[in-house]
mmCIF file of C-alpha atoms in Angstrom:
data_model
loop_
_atom_site.group_PDB
_atom_site.id
_atom_site.type_symbol
_atom_site.label_atom_id
_atom_site.label_comp_id
_atom_site.label_asym_id
_atom_site.label_seq_id
_atom_site.Cartn_x
_atom_site.Cartn_y
_atom_site.Cartn_z
ATOM 1 C CA UNK A 199 107.978 82.923 45.907
ATOM 2 C CA UNK A 200 105.664 82.037 48.757
ATOM 3 C CA UNK A 201 108.334 79.083 49.152
ATOM 4 C CA UNK A 202 110.661 81.274 49.562
ATOM 5 C CA UNK A 203 109.201 83.332 52.434
ATOM 6 C CA UNK A 204 107.991 80.560 54.018
ATOM 7 C CA UNK A 205 111.671 79.653 53.856
ATOM 8 C CA UNK A 206 112.888 82.807 55.617
ATOM 9 C CA UNK A 207 110.000 82.151 58.327
ATOM 10 C CA UNK A 208 111.433 79.029 59.353
ATOM 11 C CA UNK A 209 115.150 80.039 59.205
ATOM 12 C CA UNK A 210 113.485 83.368 61.298
ATOM 13 C CA UNK A 211 111.654 81.277 63.795
ATOM 14 C CA UNK A 212 114.678 78.269 64.203
ATOM 15 C CA UNK A 213 116.669 81.363 64.988
ATOM 16 C CA UNK A 214 114.505 82.987 67.166
ATOM 17 C CA UNK A 215 114.512 79.069 69.103
ATOM 18 C CA UNK A 216 117.872 79.194 69.244
ATOM 19 C CA UNK A 217 118.021 82.767 70.904
ATOM 20 C CA UNK A 218 115.237 81.818 73.213
ATOM 21 C CA UNK A 219 116.953 78.374 74.012
ATOM 22 C CA UNK A 220 120.219 80.255 74.621
ATOM 23 C CA UNK A 221 118.997 83.265 76.638
ATOM 24 C CA UNK A 222 117.480 80.768 79.080
ATOM 25 C CA UNK A 223 120.287 78.352 79.748
ATOM 26 C CA UNK A 224 122.580 81.531 80.552
ATOM 27 C CA UNK A 225 119.501 82.434 82.887
ATOM 28 C CA UNK A 226 119.490 79.253 84.164
ATOM 29 C CA UNK A 227 123.182 79.592 85.142
ATOM 30 C CA UNK A 228 122.860 82.854 86.462
ATOM 31 C CA UNK A 229 120.814 81.499 88.911
ATOM 32 C CA UNK A 230 122.624 79.074 89.827
ATOM 33 C CA UNK A 231 126.141 80.939 89.960
ATOM 34 C CA UNK A 232 124.236 83.491 92.346
ATOM 35 C CA UNK A 233 122.762 80.472 94.361
ATOM 36 C CA UNK A 234 126.545 79.485 94.348
ATOM 37 C CA UNK A 235 127.697 82.646 95.422
ATOM 38 C CA UNK A 236 124.667 83.448 98.322
ATOM 39 C CA UNK A 237 125.990 79.789 99.653
ATOM 40 C CA UNK A 238 129.681 80.973 99.970
ATOM 41 C CA UNK A 239 128.542 83.782 101.139
ATOM 42 C CA UNK A 240 126.775 82.424 103.908
ATOM 43 C CA UNK A 241 129.492 80.393 104.610
ATOM 44 C CA UNK A 242 131.624 83.433 104.702
ATOM 45 C CA UNK A 243 129.356 84.894 107.092
ATOM 46 C CA UNK A 244 129.278 81.959 109.388
ATOM 47 C CA UNK A 245 133.215 82.075 109.479
ATOM 48 C CA UNK A 246 133.399 85.487 110.248
ATOM 49 C CA UNK A 247 130.980 85.425 112.998
ATOM 50 C CA UNK A 248 132.987 82.274 114.866
ATOM 51 C CA UNK A 249 136.527 84.554 114.274
ATOM 52 C CA UNK A 250 134.501 87.276 116.480
ATOM 53 C CA UNK A 251 133.177 85.319 118.604
ATOM 54 C CA UNK A 252 136.866 83.683 118.861
ATOM 55 C CA UNK A 253 138.783 87.110 119.171
ATOM 56 C CA UNK A 254 136.192 88.533 121.786
ATOM 57 C CA UNK A 255 138.979 87.303 124.197
ATOM 58 C CA UNK A 256 141.660 88.952 122.821
ATOM 59 C CA UNK A 257 139.803 92.693 123.397
ATOM 60 C CA UNK A 258 139.080 91.187 126.756
ATOM 61 C CA UNK A 259 143.152 91.363 127.154
ATOM 62 C CA UNK A 260 143.588 95.644 127.510
ATOM 63 C CA UNK A 261 140.972 95.630 130.323
ATOM 64 C CA UNK A 262 142.549 92.741 131.995
ATOM 65 C CA UNK A 263 146.001 94.431 131.443
ATOM 66 C CA UNK A 264 145.082 97.924 132.218
ATOM 67 C CA UNK A 265 143.939 95.999 135.730
ATOM 68 C CA UNK A 266 147.024 94.331 135.899
ATOM 69 C CA UNK A 267 148.925 97.553 135.426
ATOM 70 C CA UNK A 268 146.835 98.803 139.000
ATOM 71 C CA UNK A 269 147.106 96.121 140.934
ATOM 72 C CA UNK A 270 151.258 96.440 140.279
ATOM 73 C CA UNK A 271 151.288 100.075 141.152
ATOM 74 C CA UNK A 272 148.630 99.365 144.253
ATOM 75 C CA UNK A 273 151.726 97.134 145.191
ATOM 76 C CA UNK A 274 154.790 98.887 144.495
ATOM 77 C CA UNK A 275 153.295 101.268 146.465
ATOM 78 C CA UNK A 276 153.014 98.844 149.446
ATOM 79 C CA UNK A 277 155.796 97.882 148.828
ATOM 80 C CA UNK A 278 157.256 101.231 148.900
ATOM 81 C CA UNK A 279 155.631 101.932 152.255
ATOM 82 C CA UNK A 280 156.264 98.321 154.067
ATOM 83 C CA UNK A 281 160.276 99.496 153.549
ATOM 84 C CA UNK A 282 159.239 103.280 154.962
ATOM 85 C CA UNK A 283 157.610 101.442 158.041
ATOM 86 C CA UNK A 284 160.807 99.078 158.665
ATOM 87 C CA UNK A 285 162.991 101.859 158.523
ATOM 88 C CA UNK A 286 161.019 103.601 160.650
ATOM 89 C CA UNK A 287 160.356 101.107 163.628
ATOM 90 C CA UNK A 288 164.385 99.963 163.240
ATOM 91 C CA UNK A 289 165.124 104.059 163.397
ATOM 92 C CA UNK A 290 164.760 103.405 167.439
ATOM 93 C CA UNK A 291 166.184 100.600 168.046
ATOM 94 C CA UNK A 292 169.537 102.012 165.782
ATOM 95 C CA UNK A 293 168.947 104.854 168.064
ATOM 96 C CA UNK A 294 169.508 103.189 171.152
ATOM 97 C CA UNK A 295 172.448 101.270 170.282
#
């Protein structure tokens, strides 16, 4: 009877040991994968920061387009006023002829 009890106890101890080893292996695997994920996340964050820096110029184009539109409007106004001045200067000469 004692030998059966010891046999059962040794088998239980062996199974418990195997469970502990498997649990430890899984925990180590989880830690390794988590560190790998952290490394990839840091690389992705750096890439996103570089993309943000590289696309800042694109956002500045909106301001440039607005400014160019204002310059174009001013140039068209100058052109129209210049044409009226030329017409006004030529009218007295046409009337005199």
